[in-house]
mmCIF file of N, CA and C in Angstrom:
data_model
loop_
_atom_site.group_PDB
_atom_site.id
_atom_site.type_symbol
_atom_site.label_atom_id
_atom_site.label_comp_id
_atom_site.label_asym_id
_atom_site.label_seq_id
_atom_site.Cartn_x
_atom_site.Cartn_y
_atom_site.Cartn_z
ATOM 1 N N UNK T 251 -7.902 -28.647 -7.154
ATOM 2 C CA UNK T 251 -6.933 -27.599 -6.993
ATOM 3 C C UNK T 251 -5.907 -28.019 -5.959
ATOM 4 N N UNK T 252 -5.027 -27.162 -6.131
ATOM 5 C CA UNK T 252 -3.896 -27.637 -5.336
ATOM 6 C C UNK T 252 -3.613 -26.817 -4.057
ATOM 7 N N UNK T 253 -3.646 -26.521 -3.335
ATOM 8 C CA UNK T 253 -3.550 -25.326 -2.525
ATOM 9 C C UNK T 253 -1.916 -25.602 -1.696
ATOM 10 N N UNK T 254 -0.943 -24.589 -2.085
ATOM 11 C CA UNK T 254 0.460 -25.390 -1.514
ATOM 12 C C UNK T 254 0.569 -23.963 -0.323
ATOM 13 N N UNK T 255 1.055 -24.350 0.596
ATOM 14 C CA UNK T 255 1.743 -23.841 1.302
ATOM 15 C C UNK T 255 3.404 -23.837 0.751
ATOM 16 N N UNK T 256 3.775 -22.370 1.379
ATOM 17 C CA UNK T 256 5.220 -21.950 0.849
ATOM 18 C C UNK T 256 5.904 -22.836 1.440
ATOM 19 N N UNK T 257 7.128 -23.935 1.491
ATOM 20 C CA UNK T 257 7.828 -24.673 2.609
ATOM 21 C C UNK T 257 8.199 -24.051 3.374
ATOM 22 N N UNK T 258 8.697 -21.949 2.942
ATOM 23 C CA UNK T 258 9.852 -21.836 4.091
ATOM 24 C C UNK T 258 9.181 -21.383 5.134
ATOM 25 N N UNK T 259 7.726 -21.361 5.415
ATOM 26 C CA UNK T 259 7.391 -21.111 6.496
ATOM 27 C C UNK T 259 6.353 -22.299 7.053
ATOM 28 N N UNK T 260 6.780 -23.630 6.826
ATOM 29 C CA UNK T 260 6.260 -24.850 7.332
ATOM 30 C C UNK T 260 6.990 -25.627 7.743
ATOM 31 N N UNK T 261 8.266 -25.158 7.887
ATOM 32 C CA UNK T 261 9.635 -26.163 8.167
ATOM 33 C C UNK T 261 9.460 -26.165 9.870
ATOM 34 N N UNK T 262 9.865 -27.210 9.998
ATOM 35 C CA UNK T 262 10.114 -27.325 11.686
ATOM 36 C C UNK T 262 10.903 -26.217 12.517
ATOM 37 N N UNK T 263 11.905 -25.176 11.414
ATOM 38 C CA UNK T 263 12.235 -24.071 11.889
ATOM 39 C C UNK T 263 11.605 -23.453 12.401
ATOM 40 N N UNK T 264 10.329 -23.144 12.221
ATOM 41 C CA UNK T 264 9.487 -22.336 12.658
ATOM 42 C C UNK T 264 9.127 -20.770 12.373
ATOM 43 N N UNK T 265 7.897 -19.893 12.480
ATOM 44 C CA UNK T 265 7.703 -19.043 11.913
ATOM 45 C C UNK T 265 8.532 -18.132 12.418
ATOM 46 N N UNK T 266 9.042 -17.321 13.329
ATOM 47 C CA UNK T 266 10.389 -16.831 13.735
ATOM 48 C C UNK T 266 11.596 -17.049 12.847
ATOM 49 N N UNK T 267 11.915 -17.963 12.511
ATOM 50 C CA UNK T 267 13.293 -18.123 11.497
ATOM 51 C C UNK T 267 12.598 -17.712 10.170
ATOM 52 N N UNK T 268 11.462 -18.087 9.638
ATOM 53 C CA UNK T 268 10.979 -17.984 8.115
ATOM 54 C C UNK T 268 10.693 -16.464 8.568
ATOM 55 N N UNK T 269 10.450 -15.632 8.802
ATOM 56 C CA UNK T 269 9.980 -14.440 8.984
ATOM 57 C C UNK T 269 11.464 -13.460 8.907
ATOM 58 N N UNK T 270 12.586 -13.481 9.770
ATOM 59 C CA UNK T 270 13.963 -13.455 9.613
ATOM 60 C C UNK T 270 14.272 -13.659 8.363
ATOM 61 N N UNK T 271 14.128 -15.017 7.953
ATOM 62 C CA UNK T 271 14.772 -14.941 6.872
ATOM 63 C C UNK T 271 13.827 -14.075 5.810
ATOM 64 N N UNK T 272 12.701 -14.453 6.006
ATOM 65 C CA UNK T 272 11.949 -13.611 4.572
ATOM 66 C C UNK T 272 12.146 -11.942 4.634
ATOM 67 N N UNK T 273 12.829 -11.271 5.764
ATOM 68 C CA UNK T 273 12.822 -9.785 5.564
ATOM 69 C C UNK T 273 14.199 -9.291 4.578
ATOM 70 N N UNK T 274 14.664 -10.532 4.200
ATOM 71 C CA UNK T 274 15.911 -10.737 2.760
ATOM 72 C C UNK T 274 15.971 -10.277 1.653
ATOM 73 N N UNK T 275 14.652 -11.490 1.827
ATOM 74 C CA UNK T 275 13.950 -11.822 0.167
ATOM 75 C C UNK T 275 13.168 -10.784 -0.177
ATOM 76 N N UNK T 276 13.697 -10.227 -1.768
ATOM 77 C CA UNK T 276 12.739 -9.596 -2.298
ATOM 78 C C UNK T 276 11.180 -9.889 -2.197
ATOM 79 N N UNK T 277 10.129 -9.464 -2.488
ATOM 80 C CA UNK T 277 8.928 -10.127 -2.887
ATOM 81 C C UNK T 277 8.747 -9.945 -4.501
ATOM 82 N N UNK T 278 9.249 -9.729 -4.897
ATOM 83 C CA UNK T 278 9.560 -10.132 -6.457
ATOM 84 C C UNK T 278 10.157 -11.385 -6.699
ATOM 85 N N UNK T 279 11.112 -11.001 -6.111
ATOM 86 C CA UNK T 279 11.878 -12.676 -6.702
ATOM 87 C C UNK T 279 11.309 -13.765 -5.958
ATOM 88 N N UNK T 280 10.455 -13.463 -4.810
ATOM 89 C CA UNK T 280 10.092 -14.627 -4.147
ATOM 90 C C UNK T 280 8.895 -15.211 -5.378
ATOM 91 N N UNK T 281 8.233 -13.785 -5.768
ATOM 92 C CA UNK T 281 7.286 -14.366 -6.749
ATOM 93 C C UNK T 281 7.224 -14.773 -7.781
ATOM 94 N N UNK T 282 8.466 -14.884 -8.564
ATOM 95 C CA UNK T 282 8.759 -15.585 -9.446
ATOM 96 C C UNK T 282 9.612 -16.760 -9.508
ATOM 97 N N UNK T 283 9.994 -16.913 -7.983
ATOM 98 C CA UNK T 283 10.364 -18.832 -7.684
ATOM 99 C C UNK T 283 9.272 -19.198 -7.230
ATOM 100 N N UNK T 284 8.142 -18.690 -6.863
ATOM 101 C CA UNK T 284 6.845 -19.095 -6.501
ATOM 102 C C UNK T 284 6.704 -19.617 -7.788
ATOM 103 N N UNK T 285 6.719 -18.849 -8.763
ATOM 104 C CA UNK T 285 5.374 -18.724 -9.979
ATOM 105 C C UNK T 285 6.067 -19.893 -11.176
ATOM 106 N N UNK T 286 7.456 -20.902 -10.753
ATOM 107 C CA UNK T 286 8.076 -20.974 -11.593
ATOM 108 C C UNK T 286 8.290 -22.797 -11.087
ATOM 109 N N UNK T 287 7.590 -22.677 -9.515
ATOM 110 C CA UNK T 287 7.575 -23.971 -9.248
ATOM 111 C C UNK T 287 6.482 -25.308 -9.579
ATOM 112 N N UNK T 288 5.995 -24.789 -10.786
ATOM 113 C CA UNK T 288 4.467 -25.335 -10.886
ATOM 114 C C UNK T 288 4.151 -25.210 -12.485
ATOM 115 N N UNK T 289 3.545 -26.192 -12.969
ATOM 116 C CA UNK T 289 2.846 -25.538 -14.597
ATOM 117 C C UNK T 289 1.971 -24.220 -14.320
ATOM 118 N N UNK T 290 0.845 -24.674 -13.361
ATOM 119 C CA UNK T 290 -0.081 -22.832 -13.862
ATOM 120 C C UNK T 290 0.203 -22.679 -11.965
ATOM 121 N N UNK T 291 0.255 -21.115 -11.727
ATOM 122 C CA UNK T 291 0.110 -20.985 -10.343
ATOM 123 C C UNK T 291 -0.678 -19.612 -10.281
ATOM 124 N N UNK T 292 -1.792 -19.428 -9.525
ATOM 125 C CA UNK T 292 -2.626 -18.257 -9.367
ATOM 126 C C UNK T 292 -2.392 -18.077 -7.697
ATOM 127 N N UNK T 293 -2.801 -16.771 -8.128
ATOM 128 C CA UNK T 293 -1.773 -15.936 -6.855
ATOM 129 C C UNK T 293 -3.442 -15.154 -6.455
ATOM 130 N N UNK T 294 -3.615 -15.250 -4.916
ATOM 131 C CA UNK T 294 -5.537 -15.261 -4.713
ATOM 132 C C UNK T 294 -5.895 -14.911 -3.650
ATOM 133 N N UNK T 295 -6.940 -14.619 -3.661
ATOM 134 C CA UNK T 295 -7.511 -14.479 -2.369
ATOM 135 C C UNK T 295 -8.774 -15.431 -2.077
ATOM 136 N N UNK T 296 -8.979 -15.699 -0.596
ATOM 137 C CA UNK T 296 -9.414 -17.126 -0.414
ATOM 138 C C UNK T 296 -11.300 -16.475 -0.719
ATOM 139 N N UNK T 297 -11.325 -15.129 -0.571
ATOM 140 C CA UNK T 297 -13.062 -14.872 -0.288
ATOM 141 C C UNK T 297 -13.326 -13.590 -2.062
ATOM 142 N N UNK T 298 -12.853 -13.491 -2.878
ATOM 143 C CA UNK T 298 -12.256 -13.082 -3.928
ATOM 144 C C UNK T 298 -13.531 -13.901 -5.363
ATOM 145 N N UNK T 299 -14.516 -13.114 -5.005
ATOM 146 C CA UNK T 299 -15.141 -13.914 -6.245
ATOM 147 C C UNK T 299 -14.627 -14.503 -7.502
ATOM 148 N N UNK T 300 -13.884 -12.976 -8.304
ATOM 149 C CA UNK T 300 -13.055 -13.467 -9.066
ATOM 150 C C UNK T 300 -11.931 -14.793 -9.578
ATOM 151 N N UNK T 301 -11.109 -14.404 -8.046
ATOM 152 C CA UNK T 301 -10.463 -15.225 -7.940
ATOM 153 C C UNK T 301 -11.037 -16.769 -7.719
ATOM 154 N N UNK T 302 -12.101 -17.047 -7.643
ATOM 155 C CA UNK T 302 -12.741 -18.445 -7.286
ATOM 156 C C UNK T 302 -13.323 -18.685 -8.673
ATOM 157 N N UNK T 303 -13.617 -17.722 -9.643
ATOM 158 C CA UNK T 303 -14.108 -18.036 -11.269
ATOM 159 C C UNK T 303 -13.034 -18.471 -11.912
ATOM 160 N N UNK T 304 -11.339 -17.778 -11.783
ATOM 161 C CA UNK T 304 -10.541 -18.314 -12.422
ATOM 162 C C UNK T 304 -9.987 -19.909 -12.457
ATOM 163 N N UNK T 305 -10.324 -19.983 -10.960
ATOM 164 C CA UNK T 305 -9.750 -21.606 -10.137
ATOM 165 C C UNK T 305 -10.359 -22.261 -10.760
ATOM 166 N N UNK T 306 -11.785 -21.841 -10.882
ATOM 167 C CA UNK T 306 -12.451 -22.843 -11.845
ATOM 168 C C UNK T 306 -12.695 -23.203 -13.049
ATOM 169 N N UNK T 307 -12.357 -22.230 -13.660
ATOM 170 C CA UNK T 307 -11.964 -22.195 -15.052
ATOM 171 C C UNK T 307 -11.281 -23.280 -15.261
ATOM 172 N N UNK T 308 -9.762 -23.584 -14.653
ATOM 173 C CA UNK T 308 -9.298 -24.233 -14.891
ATOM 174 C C UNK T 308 -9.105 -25.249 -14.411
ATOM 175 N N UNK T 309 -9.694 -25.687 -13.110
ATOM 176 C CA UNK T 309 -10.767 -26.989 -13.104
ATOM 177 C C UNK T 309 -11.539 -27.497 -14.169
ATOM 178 N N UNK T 310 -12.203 -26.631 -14.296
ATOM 179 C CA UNK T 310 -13.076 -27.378 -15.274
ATOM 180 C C UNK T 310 -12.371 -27.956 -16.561
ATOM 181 N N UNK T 311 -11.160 -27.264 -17.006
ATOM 182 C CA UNK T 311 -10.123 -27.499 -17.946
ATOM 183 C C UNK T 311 -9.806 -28.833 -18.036
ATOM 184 N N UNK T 312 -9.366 -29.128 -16.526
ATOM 185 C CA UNK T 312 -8.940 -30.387 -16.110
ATOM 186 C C UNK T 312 -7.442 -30.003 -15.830
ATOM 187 N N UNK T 313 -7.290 -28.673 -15.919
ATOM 188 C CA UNK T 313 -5.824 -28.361 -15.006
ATOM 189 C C UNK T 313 -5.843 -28.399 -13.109
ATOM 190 N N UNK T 314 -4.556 -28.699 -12.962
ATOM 191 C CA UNK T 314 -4.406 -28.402 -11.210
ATOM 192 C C UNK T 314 -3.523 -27.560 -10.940
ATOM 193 N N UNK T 315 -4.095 -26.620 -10.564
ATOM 194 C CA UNK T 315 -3.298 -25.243 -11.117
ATOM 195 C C UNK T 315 -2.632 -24.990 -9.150
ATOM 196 N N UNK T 316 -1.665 -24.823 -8.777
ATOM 197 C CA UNK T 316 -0.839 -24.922 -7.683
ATOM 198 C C UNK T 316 -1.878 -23.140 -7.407
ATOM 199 N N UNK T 317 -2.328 -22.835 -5.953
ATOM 200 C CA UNK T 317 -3.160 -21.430 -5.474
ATOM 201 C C UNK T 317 -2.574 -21.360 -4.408
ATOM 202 N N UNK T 318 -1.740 -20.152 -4.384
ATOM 203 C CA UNK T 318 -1.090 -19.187 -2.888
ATOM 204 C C UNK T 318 -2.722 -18.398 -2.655
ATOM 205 N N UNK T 319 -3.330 -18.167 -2.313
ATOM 206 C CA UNK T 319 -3.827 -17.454 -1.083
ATOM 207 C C UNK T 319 -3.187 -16.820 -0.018
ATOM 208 N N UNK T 320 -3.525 -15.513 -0.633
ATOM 209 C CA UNK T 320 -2.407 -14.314 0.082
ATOM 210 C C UNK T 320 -2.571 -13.830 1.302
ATOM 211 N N UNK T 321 -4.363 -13.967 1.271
ATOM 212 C CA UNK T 321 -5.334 -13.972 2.831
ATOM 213 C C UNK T 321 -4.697 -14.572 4.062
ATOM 214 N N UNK T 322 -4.331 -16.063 3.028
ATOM 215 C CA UNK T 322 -3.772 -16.959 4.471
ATOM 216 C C UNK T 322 -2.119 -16.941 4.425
ATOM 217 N N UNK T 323 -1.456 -16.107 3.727
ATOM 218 C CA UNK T 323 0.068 -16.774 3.789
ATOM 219 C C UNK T 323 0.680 -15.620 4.850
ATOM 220 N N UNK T 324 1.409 -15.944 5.087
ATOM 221 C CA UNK T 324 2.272 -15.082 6.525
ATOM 222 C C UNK T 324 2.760 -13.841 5.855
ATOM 223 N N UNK T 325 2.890 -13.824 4.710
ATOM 224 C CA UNK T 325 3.723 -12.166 4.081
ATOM 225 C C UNK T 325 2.669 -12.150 2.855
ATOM 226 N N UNK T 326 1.478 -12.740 2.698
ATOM 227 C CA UNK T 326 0.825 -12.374 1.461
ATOM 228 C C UNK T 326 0.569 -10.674 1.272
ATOM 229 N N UNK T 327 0.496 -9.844 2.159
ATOM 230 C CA UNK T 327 0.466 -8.321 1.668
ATOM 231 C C UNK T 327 1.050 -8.127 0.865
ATOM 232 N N UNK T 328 2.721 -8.569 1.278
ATOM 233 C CA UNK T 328 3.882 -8.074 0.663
ATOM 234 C C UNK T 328 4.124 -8.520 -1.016
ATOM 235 N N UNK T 329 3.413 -9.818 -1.083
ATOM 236 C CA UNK T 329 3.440 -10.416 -1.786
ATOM 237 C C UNK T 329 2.120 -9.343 -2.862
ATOM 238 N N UNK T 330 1.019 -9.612 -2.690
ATOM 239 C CA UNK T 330 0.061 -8.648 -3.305
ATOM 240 C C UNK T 330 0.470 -7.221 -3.708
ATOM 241 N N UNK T 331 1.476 -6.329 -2.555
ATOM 242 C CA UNK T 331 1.827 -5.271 -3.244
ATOM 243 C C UNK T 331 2.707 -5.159 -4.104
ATOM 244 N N UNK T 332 3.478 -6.358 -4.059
ATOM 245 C CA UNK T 332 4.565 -6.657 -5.490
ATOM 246 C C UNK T 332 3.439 -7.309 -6.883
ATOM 247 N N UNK T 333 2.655 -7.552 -6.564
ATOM 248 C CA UNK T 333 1.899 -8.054 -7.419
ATOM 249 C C UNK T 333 1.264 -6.868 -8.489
ATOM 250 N N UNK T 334 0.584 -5.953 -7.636
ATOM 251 C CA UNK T 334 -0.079 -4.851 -7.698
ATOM 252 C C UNK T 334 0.885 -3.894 -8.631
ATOM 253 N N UNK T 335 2.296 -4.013 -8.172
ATOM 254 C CA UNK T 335 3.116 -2.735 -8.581
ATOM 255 C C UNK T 335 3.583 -3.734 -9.893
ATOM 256 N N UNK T 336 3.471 -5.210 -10.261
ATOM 257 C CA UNK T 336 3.876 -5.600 -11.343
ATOM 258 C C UNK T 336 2.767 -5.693 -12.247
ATOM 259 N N UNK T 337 2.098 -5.615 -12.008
ATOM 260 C CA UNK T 337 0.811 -5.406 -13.166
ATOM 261 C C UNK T 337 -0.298 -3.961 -13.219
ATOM 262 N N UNK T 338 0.654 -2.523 -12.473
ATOM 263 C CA UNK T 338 0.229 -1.664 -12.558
ATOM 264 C C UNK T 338 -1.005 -1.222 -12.204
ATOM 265 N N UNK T 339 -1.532 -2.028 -11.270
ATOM 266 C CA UNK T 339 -2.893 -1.957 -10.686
ATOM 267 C C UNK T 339 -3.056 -2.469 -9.136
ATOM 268 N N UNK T 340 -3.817 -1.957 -8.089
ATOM 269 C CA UNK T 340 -4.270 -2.270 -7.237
ATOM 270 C C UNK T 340 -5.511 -3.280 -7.076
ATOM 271 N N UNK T 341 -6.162 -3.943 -8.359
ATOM 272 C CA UNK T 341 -6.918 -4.951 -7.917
ATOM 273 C C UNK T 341 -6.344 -5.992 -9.154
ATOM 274 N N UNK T 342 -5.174 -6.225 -8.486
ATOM 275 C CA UNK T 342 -4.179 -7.035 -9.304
ATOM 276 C C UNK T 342 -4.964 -8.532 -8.995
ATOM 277 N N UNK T 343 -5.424 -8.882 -8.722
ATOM 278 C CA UNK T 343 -6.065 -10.408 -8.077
ATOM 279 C C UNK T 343 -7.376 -10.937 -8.641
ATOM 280 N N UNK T 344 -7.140 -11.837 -9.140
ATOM 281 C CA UNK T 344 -6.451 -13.069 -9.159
ATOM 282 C C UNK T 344 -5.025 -12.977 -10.239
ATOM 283 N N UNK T 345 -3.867 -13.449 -10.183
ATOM 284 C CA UNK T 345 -2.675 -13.286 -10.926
ATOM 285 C C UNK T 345 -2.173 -14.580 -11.327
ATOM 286 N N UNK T 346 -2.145 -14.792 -12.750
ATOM 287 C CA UNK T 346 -1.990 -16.387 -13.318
ATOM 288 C C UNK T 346 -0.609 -16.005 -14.204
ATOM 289 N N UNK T 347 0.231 -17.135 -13.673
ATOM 290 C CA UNK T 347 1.290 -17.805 -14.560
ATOM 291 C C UNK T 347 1.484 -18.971 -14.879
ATOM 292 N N UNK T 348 1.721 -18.672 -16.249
ATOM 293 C CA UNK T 348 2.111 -20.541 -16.915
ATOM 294 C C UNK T 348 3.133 -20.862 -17.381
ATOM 295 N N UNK T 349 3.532 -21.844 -16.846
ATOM 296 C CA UNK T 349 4.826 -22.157 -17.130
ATOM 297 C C UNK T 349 6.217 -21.101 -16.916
ATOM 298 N N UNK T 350 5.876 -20.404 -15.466
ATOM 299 C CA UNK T 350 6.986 -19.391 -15.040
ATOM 300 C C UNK T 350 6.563 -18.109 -15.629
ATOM 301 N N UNK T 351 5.829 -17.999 -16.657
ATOM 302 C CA UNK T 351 5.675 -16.532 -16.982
ATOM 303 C C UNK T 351 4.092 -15.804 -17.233
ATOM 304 N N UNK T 352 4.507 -14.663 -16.808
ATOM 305 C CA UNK T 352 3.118 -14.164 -16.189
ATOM 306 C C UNK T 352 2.283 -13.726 -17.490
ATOM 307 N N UNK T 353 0.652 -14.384 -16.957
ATOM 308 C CA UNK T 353 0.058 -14.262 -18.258
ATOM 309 C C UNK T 353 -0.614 -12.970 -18.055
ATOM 310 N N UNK T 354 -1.055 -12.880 -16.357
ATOM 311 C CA UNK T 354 -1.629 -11.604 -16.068
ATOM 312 C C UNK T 354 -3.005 -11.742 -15.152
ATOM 313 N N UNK T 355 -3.752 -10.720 -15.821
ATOM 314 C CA UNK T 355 -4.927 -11.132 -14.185
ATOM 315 C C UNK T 355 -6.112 -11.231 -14.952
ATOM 316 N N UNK T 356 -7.734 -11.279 -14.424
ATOM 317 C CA UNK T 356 -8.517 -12.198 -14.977
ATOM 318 C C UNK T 356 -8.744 -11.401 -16.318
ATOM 319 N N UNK T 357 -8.453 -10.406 -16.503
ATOM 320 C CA UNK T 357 -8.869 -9.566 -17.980
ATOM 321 C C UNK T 357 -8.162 -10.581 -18.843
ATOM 322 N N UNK T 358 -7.246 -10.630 -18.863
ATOM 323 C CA UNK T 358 -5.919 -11.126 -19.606
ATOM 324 C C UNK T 358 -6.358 -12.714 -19.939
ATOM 325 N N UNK T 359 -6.119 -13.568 -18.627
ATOM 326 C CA UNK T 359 -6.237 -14.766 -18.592
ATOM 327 C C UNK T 359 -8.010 -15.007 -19.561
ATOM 328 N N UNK T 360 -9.523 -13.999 -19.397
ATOM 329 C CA UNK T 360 -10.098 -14.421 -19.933
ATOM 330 C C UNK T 360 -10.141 -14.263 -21.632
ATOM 331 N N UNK T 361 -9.267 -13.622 -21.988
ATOM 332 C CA UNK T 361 -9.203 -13.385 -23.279
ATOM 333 C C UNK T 361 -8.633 -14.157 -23.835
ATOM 334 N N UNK T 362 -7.574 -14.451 -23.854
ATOM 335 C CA UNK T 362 -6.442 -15.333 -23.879
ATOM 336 C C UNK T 362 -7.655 -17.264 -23.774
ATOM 337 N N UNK T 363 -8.573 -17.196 -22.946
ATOM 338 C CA UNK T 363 -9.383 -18.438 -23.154
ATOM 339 C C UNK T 363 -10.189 -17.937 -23.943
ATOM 340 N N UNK T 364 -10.906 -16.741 -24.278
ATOM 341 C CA UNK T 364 -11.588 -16.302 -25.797
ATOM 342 C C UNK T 364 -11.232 -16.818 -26.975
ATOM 343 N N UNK T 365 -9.813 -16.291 -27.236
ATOM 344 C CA UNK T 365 -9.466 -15.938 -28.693
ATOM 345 C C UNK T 365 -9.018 -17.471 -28.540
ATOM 346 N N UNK T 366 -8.701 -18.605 -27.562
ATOM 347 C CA UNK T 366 -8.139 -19.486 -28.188
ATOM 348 C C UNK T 366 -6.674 -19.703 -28.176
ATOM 349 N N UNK T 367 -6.200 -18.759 -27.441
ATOM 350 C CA UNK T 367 -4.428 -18.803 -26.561
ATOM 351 C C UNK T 367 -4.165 -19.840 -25.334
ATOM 352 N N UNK T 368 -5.189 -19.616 -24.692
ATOM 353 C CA UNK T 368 -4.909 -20.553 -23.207
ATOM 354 C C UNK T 368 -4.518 -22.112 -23.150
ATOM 355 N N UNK T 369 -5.454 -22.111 -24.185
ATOM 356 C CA UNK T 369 -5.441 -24.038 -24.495
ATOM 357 C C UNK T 369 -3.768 -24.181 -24.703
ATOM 358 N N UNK T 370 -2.682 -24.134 -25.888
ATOM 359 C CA UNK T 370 -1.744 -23.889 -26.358
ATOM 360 C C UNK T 370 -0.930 -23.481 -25.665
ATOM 361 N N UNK T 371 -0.566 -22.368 -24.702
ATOM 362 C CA UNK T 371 -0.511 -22.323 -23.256
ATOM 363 C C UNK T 371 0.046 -23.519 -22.071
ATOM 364 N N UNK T 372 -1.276 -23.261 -21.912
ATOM 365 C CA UNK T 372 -1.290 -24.922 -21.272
ATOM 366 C C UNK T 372 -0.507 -26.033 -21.519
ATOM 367 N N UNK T 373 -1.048 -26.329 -22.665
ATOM 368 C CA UNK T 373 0.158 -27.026 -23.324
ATOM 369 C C UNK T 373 1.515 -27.638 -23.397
ATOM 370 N N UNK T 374 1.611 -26.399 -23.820
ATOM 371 C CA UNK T 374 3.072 -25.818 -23.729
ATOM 372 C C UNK T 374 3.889 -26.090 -22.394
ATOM 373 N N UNK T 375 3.401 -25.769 -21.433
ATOM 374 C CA UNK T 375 3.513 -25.661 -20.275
ATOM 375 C C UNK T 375 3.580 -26.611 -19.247
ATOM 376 N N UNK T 376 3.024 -28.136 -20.006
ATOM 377 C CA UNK T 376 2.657 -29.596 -19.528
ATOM 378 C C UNK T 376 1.535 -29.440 -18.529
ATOM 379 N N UNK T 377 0.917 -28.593 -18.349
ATOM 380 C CA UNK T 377 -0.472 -28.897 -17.542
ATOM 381 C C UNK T 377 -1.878 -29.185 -18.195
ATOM 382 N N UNK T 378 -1.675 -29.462 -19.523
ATOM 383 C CA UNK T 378 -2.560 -29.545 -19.849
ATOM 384 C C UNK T 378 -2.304 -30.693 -21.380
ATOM 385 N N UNK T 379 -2.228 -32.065 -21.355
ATOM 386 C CA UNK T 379 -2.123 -33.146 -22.212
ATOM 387 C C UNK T 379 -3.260 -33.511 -23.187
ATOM 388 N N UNK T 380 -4.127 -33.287 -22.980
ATOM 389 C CA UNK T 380 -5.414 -33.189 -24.555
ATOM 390 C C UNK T 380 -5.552 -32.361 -25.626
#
């Protein structure tokens, strides 16, 4: 897995300027230049059972799926309650997109590997070449 830190709050600027600047930025749109920089990106929490079945899911796939961990990111609340209010639920987590567009949360994402969508997906998406 990939675990990325956001750049704008790892820059030598420091957390003072990224904090400034992030009271700008939507948390929508932050989450969809998040979700748009990567083939698959899951949006998580670091102690999140769930969220640790999906990671592996697609491990085991043989994808490297880019994981914000909202626990550890400096505005992950903000980030989770945009999450929450975009998928109409408060236990919005774990939240998977592929290829920039949101597939949804583990209901979604496990069906979608049921019926035989995810693979194709993937795909599609270049994270996944077999």
């Amino acid at each position: 897995m990939h675990y990325q830190a956001d750049e704008s709050w790892t820059t030598s600027a420091g957390p003072r300027k990224y904090m400034m600047n992030h009271d700008m930025v939507d948390p929508m749109e932050r989450i969809e230049r998040m979700a748009a920089e990567n083939a698959v990106v899951i949006f998580s929490m670091s102690s999140c059972c769930m969220c640790h079945a999906i990671k592996r899911l697609f491990c085991g796939m043989g994808v490297n799926p880019t994981v914000h961990e909202l626990d550890l990111h400096p505005t992950g609340s903000d980030l989770h309650a945009a999450l929450s209010a975009l998928l109409g639920t408060s236990s919005a987590l774990p939240v998977v997109f592929i290829g920039g567009k949101l597939v949804g949360a583990m209901d979604r994402v496990m069906a979608s590997h049921i019926n035989g969508t995810l693979v194709p997906l993937l795909k599609d998406a270049g994270a996944l070449w077999l």
